[in-house]
PDB file of C-alpha atoms in Angstrom:
ATOM      1  CA  UNK A   1     -21.858-104.204  -3.051  1.00 91.00           C
ATOM      2  CA  UNK A   2     -22.370-101.424  -0.952  1.00 91.00           C
ATOM      3  CA  UNK A   3     -20.301-101.681   2.562  1.00 90.00           C
ATOM      4  CA  UNK A   4     -21.700 -98.972   4.437  1.00 95.00           C
ATOM      5  CA  UNK A   5     -24.729 -99.716   6.713  1.00 96.00           C
ATOM      6  CA  UNK A   6     -25.811 -96.050   6.669  1.00 97.00           C
ATOM      7  CA  UNK A   7     -26.127 -96.164   2.935  1.00 98.00           C
ATOM      8  CA  UNK A   8     -28.392 -99.451   2.527  1.00 96.00           C
ATOM      9  CA  UNK A   9     -30.485 -98.251   5.456  1.00 97.00           C
ATOM     10  CA  UNK A  10     -30.772 -95.506   3.486  1.00 98.00           C
ATOM     11  CA  UNK A  11     -31.888 -97.157  -0.001  1.00 98.00           C
ATOM     12  CA  UNK A  12     -34.364 -98.902   1.637  1.00 98.00           C
ATOM     13  CA  UNK A  13     -36.343 -95.770   1.368  1.00 98.00           C
ATOM     14  CA  UNK A  14     -35.541 -94.764  -1.826  1.00 98.00           C
ATOM     15  CA  UNK A  15     -38.109 -96.226  -4.511  1.00 98.00           C
ATOM     16  CA  UNK A  16     -37.597 -96.840  -8.401  1.00 98.00           C
ATOM     17  CA  UNK A  17     -40.955 -94.899 -10.637  1.00 98.00           C
ATOM     18  CA  UNK A  18     -42.611 -97.588 -13.313  1.00 98.00           C
ATOM     19  CA  UNK A  19     -45.205 -96.808 -15.494  1.00 98.00           C
ATOM     20  CA  UNK A  20     -48.086 -99.263 -14.338  1.00 98.00           C
ATOM     21  CA  UNK A  21     -48.056-100.780 -17.947  1.00 98.00           C
ATOM     22  CA  UNK A  22     -44.326-101.561 -17.015  1.00 98.00           C
ATOM     23  CA  UNK A  23     -45.784-104.090 -14.226  1.00 98.00           C
ATOM     24  CA  UNK A  24     -48.597-107.219 -14.220  1.00 98.00           C
ATOM     25  CA  UNK A  25     -50.047-108.532 -11.628  1.00 97.00           C
ATOM     26  CA  UNK A  26     -49.736-112.684 -10.605  1.00 97.00           C
ATOM     27  CA  UNK A  27     -51.839-114.574  -8.932  1.00 94.00           C
ATOM     28  CA  UNK A  28     -49.652-114.511  -5.942  1.00 95.00           C
ATOM     29  CA  UNK A  29     -50.201-110.644  -5.731  1.00 95.00           C
ATOM     30  CA  UNK A  30     -46.970-109.836  -6.865  1.00 98.00           C
ATOM     31  CA  UNK A  31     -45.957-108.148 -10.037  1.00 98.00           C
ATOM     32  CA  UNK A  32     -43.575-109.442 -12.894  1.00 98.00           C
ATOM     33  CA  UNK A  33     -41.838-106.312 -14.057  1.00 98.00           C
ATOM     34  CA  UNK A  34     -41.079-105.819 -17.869  1.00 98.00           C
ATOM     35  CA  UNK A  35     -38.038-105.045 -18.167  1.00 98.00           C
ATOM     36  CA  UNK A  36     -34.957-104.346 -21.639  1.00 98.00           C
ATOM     37  CA  UNK A  37     -31.538-105.474 -20.453  1.00 98.00           C
ATOM     38  CA  UNK A  38     -29.041-102.364 -19.873  1.00 98.00           C
ATOM     39  CA  UNK A  39     -26.561-102.988 -23.011  1.00 98.00           C
ATOM     40  CA  UNK A  40     -29.073-103.897 -25.593  1.00 98.00           C
ATOM     41  CA  UNK A  41     -31.659-101.301 -24.811  1.00 97.00           C
ATOM     42  CA  UNK A  42     -28.714 -98.323 -24.852  1.00 97.00           C
ATOM     43  CA  UNK A  43     -26.462 -99.831 -27.664  1.00 98.00           C
ATOM     44  CA  UNK A  44     -23.579 -99.587 -25.119  1.00 98.00           C
ATOM     45  CA  UNK A  45     -20.305-101.179 -25.953  1.00 98.00           C
ATOM     46  CA  UNK A  46     -19.466-104.867 -24.071  1.00 97.00           C
ATOM     47  CA  UNK A  47     -17.048-102.577 -21.583  1.00 96.00           C
ATOM     48  CA  UNK A  48     -19.525-100.557 -19.537  1.00 97.00           C
ATOM     49  CA  UNK A  49     -20.762-101.309 -16.424  1.00 96.00           C
ATOM     50  CA  UNK A  50     -24.273-103.108 -15.748  1.00 97.00           C
ATOM     51  CA  UNK A  51     -24.237-104.210 -19.410  1.00 98.00           C
ATOM     52  CA  UNK A  52     -26.267-107.093 -18.063  1.00 97.00           C
ATOM     53  CA  UNK A  53     -28.637-105.580 -15.428  1.00 98.00           C
ATOM     54  CA  UNK A  54     -32.251-105.232 -16.671  1.00 98.00           C
ATOM     55  CA  UNK A  55     -33.675-101.861 -16.737  1.00 98.00           C
ATOM     56  CA  UNK A  56     -37.311-100.692 -16.642  1.00 98.00           C
ATOM     57  CA  UNK A  57     -37.810 -97.288 -13.990  1.00 98.00           C
ATOM     58  CA  UNK A  58     -37.905 -94.049 -16.227  1.00 98.00           C
ATOM     59  CA  UNK A  59     -37.277 -92.187 -12.546  1.00 98.00           C
ATOM     60  CA  UNK A  60     -36.177 -92.196  -8.720  1.00 98.00           C
ATOM     61  CA  UNK A  61     -38.485 -91.499  -5.897  1.00 98.00           C
ATOM     62  CA  UNK A  62     -38.109 -91.135  -2.133  1.00 98.00           C
ATOM     63  CA  UNK A  63     -40.113 -91.627   1.214  1.00 98.00           C
ATOM     64  CA  UNK A  64     -40.415 -88.511   3.115  1.00 98.00           C
ATOM     65  CA  UNK A  65     -43.454 -89.033   5.258  1.00 98.00           C
ATOM     66  CA  UNK A  66     -45.853 -92.377   6.166  1.00 98.00           C
ATOM     67  CA  UNK A  67     -47.502 -92.260   2.383  1.00 98.00           C
ATOM     68  CA  UNK A  68     -45.876 -89.277   0.798  1.00 98.00           C
ATOM     69  CA  UNK A  69     -43.482 -89.767  -2.287  1.00 98.00           C
ATOM     70  CA  UNK A  70     -41.301 -87.371  -3.189  1.00 98.00           C
ATOM     71  CA  UNK A  71     -39.880 -87.144  -6.761  1.00 98.00           C
ATOM     72  CA  UNK A  72     -38.566 -84.933  -9.467  1.00 98.00           C
ATOM     73  CA  UNK A  73     -41.741 -82.190 -11.248  1.00 98.00           C
ATOM     74  CA  UNK A  74     -40.457 -83.783 -14.578  1.00 98.00           C
ATOM     75  CA  UNK A  75     -41.385 -86.920 -13.437  1.00 98.00           C
ATOM     76  CA  UNK A  76     -45.146 -86.060 -12.600  1.00 98.00           C
ATOM     77  CA  UNK A  77     -46.201 -83.400 -14.858  1.00 98.00           C
ATOM     78  CA  UNK A  78     -50.111 -83.742 -13.431  1.00 98.00           C
ATOM     79  CA  UNK A  79     -52.826 -85.820 -11.640  1.00 98.00           C
ATOM     80  CA  UNK A  80     -53.415 -87.928 -15.022  1.00 98.00           C
ATOM     81  CA  UNK A  81     -49.426 -88.771 -15.185  1.00 98.00           C
ATOM     82  CA  UNK A  82     -49.445 -89.414 -11.873  1.00 98.00           C
ATOM     83  CA  UNK A  83     -52.120 -91.980 -11.778  1.00 98.00           C
ATOM     84  CA  UNK A  84     -50.497 -93.562 -14.937  1.00 98.00           C
ATOM     85  CA  UNK A  85     -47.099 -93.947 -12.192  1.00 98.00           C
ATOM     86  CA  UNK A  86     -46.152 -96.970  -9.882  1.00 98.00           C
ATOM     87  CA  UNK A  87     -43.578 -96.529  -7.113  1.00 98.00           C
ATOM     88  CA  UNK A  88     -41.613 -99.747  -6.438  1.00 98.00           C
ATOM     89  CA  UNK A  89     -38.995-100.311  -3.264  1.00 98.00           C
ATOM     90  CA  UNK A  90     -36.677-103.078  -3.246  1.00 98.00           C
ATOM     91  CA  UNK A  91     -35.906-102.919  -6.673  1.00 98.00           C
ATOM     92  CA  UNK A  92     -32.217-104.004  -6.051  1.00 98.00           C
ATOM     93  CA  UNK A  93     -29.690-106.292  -7.039  1.00 97.00           C
ATOM     94  CA  UNK A  94     -29.377-108.212  -3.770  1.00 92.00           C
ATOM     95  CA  UNK A  95     -26.598-111.157  -4.456  1.00 92.00           C
ATOM     96  CA  UNK A  96     -24.313-110.977  -7.918  1.00 91.00           C
ATOM     97  CA  UNK A  97     -26.145-112.265 -10.841  1.00 91.00           C
ATOM     98  CA  UNK A  98     -29.563-112.109  -8.913  1.00 96.00           C
ATOM     99  CA  UNK A  99     -31.354-109.258 -10.998  1.00 98.00           C
ATOM    100  CA  UNK A 100     -34.459-108.288  -9.943  1.00 98.00           C
ATOM    101  CA  UNK A 101     -37.822-109.666 -12.376  1.00 98.00           C
ATOM    102  CA  UNK A 102     -40.668-109.587  -9.859  1.00 98.00           C
ATOM    103  CA  UNK A 103     -41.953-107.167  -7.301  1.00 98.00           C
ATOM    104  CA  UNK A 104     -43.562-107.859  -4.038  1.00 97.00           C
ATOM    105  CA  UNK A 105     -47.287-107.136  -3.851  1.00 97.00           C
ATOM    106  CA  UNK A 106     -46.753-104.914  -0.247  1.00 97.00           C
ATOM    107  CA  UNK A 107     -43.523-102.892  -2.247  1.00 98.00           C
ATOM    108  CA  UNK A 108     -45.229-102.062  -4.961  1.00 98.00           C
ATOM    109  CA  UNK A 109     -47.521 -98.454  -4.854  1.00 98.00           C
ATOM    110  CA  UNK A 110     -49.940 -96.328  -6.657  1.00 98.00           C
ATOM    111  CA  UNK A 111     -50.701 -92.246  -6.875  1.00 98.00           C
ATOM    112  CA  UNK A 112     -53.344 -91.133  -5.332  1.00 98.00           C
ATOM    113  CA  UNK A 113     -52.915 -87.325  -5.500  1.00 98.00           C
ATOM    114  CA  UNK A 114     -50.230 -84.519  -7.122  1.00 98.00           C
ATOM    115  CA  UNK A 115     -50.109 -82.542  -4.214  1.00 98.00           C
ATOM    116  CA  UNK A 116     -47.096 -80.293  -5.274  1.00 98.00           C
ATOM    117  CA  UNK A 117     -45.691 -79.818  -8.430  1.00 98.00           C
ATOM    118  CA  UNK A 118     -42.494 -77.117  -9.688  1.00 98.00           C
ATOM    119  CA  UNK A 119     -40.518 -77.273 -12.811  1.00 98.00           C
ATOM    120  CA  UNK A 120     -38.763 -74.832 -13.663  1.00 98.00           C
ATOM    121  CA  UNK A 121     -36.118 -75.114 -16.481  1.00 94.00           C
ATOM    122  CA  UNK A 122     -32.911 -72.889 -14.744  1.00 94.00           C
ATOM    123  CA  UNK A 123     -34.271 -73.244 -11.075  1.00 97.00           C
ATOM    124  CA  UNK A 124     -36.547 -76.062  -8.905  1.00 98.00           C
ATOM    125  CA  UNK A 125     -37.568 -78.786 -10.116  1.00 98.00           C
ATOM    126  CA  UNK A 126     -39.988 -81.121  -7.178  1.00 98.00           C
ATOM    127  CA  UNK A 127     -42.860 -83.267  -6.888  1.00 98.00           C
ATOM    128  CA  UNK A 128     -44.991 -84.639  -4.035  1.00 98.00           C
ATOM    129  CA  UNK A 129     -47.138 -87.484  -4.421  1.00 98.00           C
ATOM    130  CA  UNK A 130     -49.415 -88.880  -1.518  1.00 98.00           C
ATOM    131  CA  UNK A 131     -49.589 -92.461  -1.724  1.00 98.00           C
ATOM    132  CA  UNK A 132     -52.707 -94.895  -1.938  1.00 98.00           C
ATOM    133  CA  UNK A 133     -51.886 -96.170   1.068  1.00 98.00           C
ATOM    134  CA  UNK A 134     -49.755 -96.205   4.217  1.00 98.00           C
ATOM    135  CA  UNK A 135     -45.963 -97.631   3.303  1.00 98.00           C
ATOM    136  CA  UNK A 136     -45.264-100.663   5.294  1.00 95.00           C
ATOM    137  CA  UNK A 137     -42.080-101.630   6.493  1.00 95.00           C
ATOM    138  CA  UNK A 138     -39.363 -98.834   5.016  1.00 97.00           C
ATOM    139  CA  UNK A 139     -38.829 -95.370   7.481  1.00 98.00           C
ATOM    140  CA  UNK A 140     -39.678 -91.791   5.977  1.00 98.00           C
ATOM    141  CA  UNK A 141     -36.622 -90.582   5.203  1.00 98.00           C
ATOM    142  CA  UNK A 142     -35.536 -87.226   7.116  1.00 98.00           C
ATOM    143  CA  UNK A 143     -34.743 -83.756   5.440  1.00 98.00           C
ATOM    144  CA  UNK A 144     -32.316 -80.413   6.291  1.00 97.00           C
ATOM    145  CA  UNK A 145     -34.397 -78.528   7.009  1.00 95.00           C
ATOM    146  CA  UNK A 146     -31.540 -75.595   8.075  1.00 89.00           C
ATOM    147  CA  UNK A 147     -31.573 -73.358   4.331  1.00 78.00           C
ATOM    148  CA  UNK A 148     -27.651 -73.317   4.136  1.00 87.00           C
ATOM    149  CA  UNK A 149     -25.082 -76.149   2.588  1.00 94.00           C
ATOM    150  CA  UNK A 150     -21.985 -75.074   2.195  1.00 96.00           C
ATOM    151  CA  UNK A 151     -19.510 -75.639  -1.083  1.00 98.00           C
ATOM    152  CA  UNK A 152     -17.299 -79.042  -0.363  1.00 98.00           C
ATOM    153  CA  UNK A 153     -20.321 -80.421   1.463  1.00 98.00           C
ATOM    154  CA  UNK A 154     -19.807 -84.183   0.867  1.00 98.00           C
ATOM    155  CA  UNK A 155     -23.033 -85.676  -0.921  1.00 98.00           C
ATOM    156  CA  UNK A 156     -24.357 -89.718  -1.897  1.00 98.00           C
ATOM    157  CA  UNK A 157     -26.723 -90.007  -4.439  1.00 98.00           C
ATOM    158  CA  UNK A 158     -28.978 -93.011  -4.581  1.00 98.00           C
ATOM    159  CA  UNK A 159     -31.412 -93.936  -7.410  1.00 98.00           C
ATOM    160  CA  UNK A 160     -32.150 -95.764 -10.700  1.00 98.00           C
ATOM    161  CA  UNK A 161     -30.042 -94.428 -12.812  1.00 98.00           C
ATOM    162  CA  UNK A 162     -30.922 -95.144 -16.856  1.00 98.00           C
ATOM    163  CA  UNK A 163     -33.715 -97.376 -14.924  1.00 98.00           C
ATOM    164  CA  UNK A 164     -31.048 -99.608 -13.089  1.00 98.00           C
ATOM    165  CA  UNK A 165     -31.868-101.809  -9.878  1.00 98.00           C
ATOM    166  CA  UNK A 166     -30.676 -99.008  -7.293  1.00 98.00           C
ATOM    167  CA  UNK A 167     -27.234 -97.607  -7.019  1.00 98.00           C
ATOM    168  CA  UNK A 168     -25.737 -95.973  -4.441  1.00 98.00           C
ATOM    169  CA  UNK A 169     -22.965 -93.328  -5.535  1.00 97.00           C
ATOM    170  CA  UNK A 170     -20.298 -91.371  -3.109  1.00 97.00           C
ATOM    171  CA  UNK A 171     -17.429 -89.589  -3.674  1.00 96.00           C
ATOM    172  CA  UNK A 172     -19.384 -86.315  -4.972  1.00 98.00           C
ATOM    173  CA  UNK A 173     -19.495 -82.763  -3.253  1.00 98.00           C
ATOM    174  CA  UNK A 174     -21.450 -79.846  -3.684  1.00 98.00           C
ATOM    175  CA  UNK A 175     -19.770 -77.296  -6.044  1.00 98.00           C
ATOM    176  CA  UNK A 176     -21.937 -74.282  -5.930  1.00 97.00           C
ATOM    177  CA  UNK A 177     -24.617 -73.792  -3.532  1.00 97.00           C
ATOM    178  CA  UNK A 178     -25.222 -70.417  -4.724  1.00 96.00           C
ATOM    179  CA  UNK A 179     -27.876 -70.906  -7.343  1.00 96.00           C
ATOM    180  CA  UNK A 180     -31.599 -69.409  -7.459  1.00 96.00           C
ATOM    181  CA  UNK A 181     -33.242 -73.155  -6.304  1.00 97.00           C
ATOM    182  CA  UNK A 182     -30.908 -75.057  -7.387  1.00 98.00           C
ATOM    183  CA  UNK A 183     -26.921 -76.380  -6.625  1.00 98.00           C
ATOM    184  CA  UNK A 184     -24.423 -78.143  -8.792  1.00 98.00           C
ATOM    185  CA  UNK A 185     -22.298 -80.694  -7.652  1.00 98.00           C
ATOM    186  CA  UNK A 186     -19.434 -82.847  -9.291  1.00 98.00           C
ATOM    187  CA  UNK A 187     -21.954 -86.447  -8.896  1.00 98.00           C
ATOM    188  CA  UNK A 188     -22.015 -89.195 -10.946  1.00 97.00           C
ATOM    189  CA  UNK A 189     -25.943 -89.203 -12.288  1.00 98.00           C
ATOM    190  CA  UNK A 190     -27.681 -90.544 -15.680  1.00 97.00           C
ATOM    191  CA  UNK A 191     -30.991 -90.067 -17.191  1.00 95.00           C
ATOM    192  CA  UNK A 192     -33.245 -92.156 -14.716  1.00 97.00           C
ATOM    193  CA  UNK A 193     -31.635 -90.895 -11.403  1.00 98.00           C
ATOM    194  CA  UNK A 194     -34.281 -87.653 -12.041  1.00 98.00           C
ATOM    195  CA  UNK A 195     -35.650 -87.553  -8.684  1.00 98.00           C
ATOM    196  CA  UNK A 196     -33.528 -89.416  -6.722  1.00 98.00           C
ATOM    197  CA  UNK A 197     -32.225 -88.454  -3.250  1.00 98.00           C
ATOM    198  CA  UNK A 198     -28.858 -86.722  -3.020  1.00 98.00           C
ATOM    199  CA  UNK A 199     -27.630 -86.961   1.119  1.00 98.00           C
ATOM    200  CA  UNK A 200     -25.569 -85.388   3.409  1.00 98.00           C
ATOM    201  CA  UNK A 201     -22.711 -87.687   4.133  1.00 97.00           C
ATOM    202  CA  UNK A 202     -22.003 -86.016   7.557  1.00 96.00           C
ATOM    203  CA  UNK A 203     -25.849 -85.992   8.489  1.00 97.00           C
ATOM    204  CA  UNK A 204     -27.540 -88.405   6.696  1.00 97.00           C
ATOM    205  CA  UNK A 205     -30.154 -86.082   6.002  1.00 98.00           C
ATOM    206  CA  UNK A 206     -31.318 -85.090   2.470  1.00 98.00           C
ATOM    207  CA  UNK A 207     -30.214 -81.858   1.218  1.00 98.00           C
ATOM    208  CA  UNK A 208     -31.961 -82.039  -2.362  1.00 98.00           C
ATOM    209  CA  UNK A 209     -33.423 -83.647  -5.089  1.00 98.00           C
ATOM    210  CA  UNK A 210     -31.552 -84.580  -8.330  1.00 98.00           C
ATOM    211  CA  UNK A 211     -33.185 -82.592 -11.667  1.00 98.00           C
ATOM    212  CA  UNK A 212     -31.138 -82.571 -14.286  1.00 97.00           C
ATOM    213  CA  UNK A 213     -26.716 -82.792 -15.794  1.00 97.00           C
ATOM    214  CA  UNK A 214     -24.488 -83.263 -18.286  1.00 96.00           C
ATOM    215  CA  UNK A 215     -24.921 -85.884 -21.297  1.00 96.00           C
ATOM    216  CA  UNK A 216     -24.458 -89.473 -20.184  1.00 97.00           C
ATOM    217  CA  UNK A 217     -23.364 -91.354 -23.120  1.00 97.00           C
ATOM    218  CA  UNK A 218     -20.681 -90.660 -26.130  1.00 97.00           C
ATOM    219  CA  UNK A 219     -20.666 -92.967 -29.439  1.00 96.00           C
ATOM    220  CA  UNK A 220     -17.614 -94.971 -30.178  1.00 94.00           C
ATOM    221  CA  UNK A 221     -17.082 -97.045 -32.561  1.00 93.00           C
ATOM    222  CA  UNK A 222     -20.836 -97.610 -33.047  1.00 96.00           C
ATOM    223  CA  UNK A 223     -21.455 -98.233 -29.858  1.00 98.00           C
ATOM    224  CA  UNK A 224     -21.874 -95.662 -26.737  1.00 98.00           C
ATOM    225  CA  UNK A 225     -20.005 -95.407 -23.479  1.00 98.00           C
ATOM    226  CA  UNK A 226     -20.021 -93.658 -20.101  1.00 97.00           C
ATOM    227  CA  UNK A 227     -19.141 -89.567 -20.521  1.00 97.00           C
ATOM    228  CA  UNK A 228     -16.657 -88.837 -18.217  1.00 96.00           C
ATOM    229  CA  UNK A 229     -15.264 -85.505 -17.069  1.00 96.00           C
ATOM    230  CA  UNK A 230     -13.139 -84.966 -13.734  1.00 96.00           C
ATOM    231  CA  UNK A 231     -14.223 -83.806 -10.569  1.00 94.00           C
ATOM    232  CA  UNK A 232     -14.322 -80.233 -11.731  1.00 95.00           C
ATOM    233  CA  UNK A 233     -14.647 -80.836 -15.457  1.00 96.00           C
ATOM    234  CA  UNK A 234     -18.572 -80.206 -17.433  1.00 96.00           C
ATOM    235  CA  UNK A 235     -21.570 -79.193 -16.070  1.00 96.00           C
ATOM    236  CA  UNK A 236     -21.558 -80.729 -13.552  1.00 97.00           C
ATOM    237  CA  UNK A 237     -25.023 -81.877 -11.905  1.00 98.00           C
ATOM    238  CA  UNK A 238     -28.441 -80.053 -10.727  1.00 98.00           C
ATOM    239  CA  UNK A 239     -29.909 -80.457  -7.794  1.00 98.00           C
ATOM    240  CA  UNK A 240     -33.087 -78.823  -6.438  1.00 98.00           C
ATOM    241  CA  UNK A 241     -32.464 -77.850  -2.704  1.00 98.00           C
ATOM    242  CA  UNK A 242     -34.574 -79.620  -0.279  1.00 98.00           C
ATOM    243  CA  UNK A 243     -35.183 -75.734   0.945  1.00 97.00           C
ATOM    244  CA  UNK A 244     -37.296 -75.426  -1.561  1.00 97.00           C
ATOM    245  CA  UNK A 245     -39.841 -77.498  -0.412  1.00 97.00           C
ATOM    246  CA  UNK A 246     -38.808 -78.765   3.220  1.00 97.00           C
ATOM    247  CA  UNK A 247     -42.067 -77.033   4.499  1.00 97.00           C
ATOM    248  CA  UNK A 248     -44.425 -78.556   2.874  1.00 98.00           C
ATOM    249  CA  UNK A 249     -43.051 -82.150   4.300  1.00 98.00           C
ATOM    250  CA  UNK A 250     -44.709 -82.612   7.571  1.00 95.00           C
TER     251      UNK A 250
END
């Protein structure tokens, strides 16, 4: 459904993070994904968007070097947890109703080394991972190496809310760029978007990593609906500033 070619190009270099146990290799070298239905798993009300789509990822990531993956620090907390994580490209709905159930072997990567990690509950939160091999057919994303970002900067976030296939969400802006290690924005994100790259719409550069945010759901009549806020309402979403780790990205 994404009609903006630039967004689709950026999305091609983002990944879904799965646990190793959520993939089963099959005879052709590809992988079957262990997935649940979003609506059933989350006890959603039937009118919720994407009710019938699959979920399985636990976080999101983005390619920032030939074999360098960027995500949130709370998504991967140790070398051991990194080794239990699989990075999957192209976990997406490519046509109406055609939900992903498998991943091509060339789109599946493992962790080699957890290179850098920071997790501050009220500050920066990021991890950089060396993959088991160089990535084919996906271009590393560019980051903003200028430390400044202004209030009102238009943003788009690309990732896997609630573990869903890739979602591209624009229409957001930076609210408060003054926080130590992060900025706040009115992004539409959910758990599972943690680790998602947040891009400057005007430049196409990564401005940060989605790491924390507002409560996702509220219960009404025994089922869950998305919590809705005005553009200026609620706490907003927290995004680690890319300046916190840009020097670590070649």
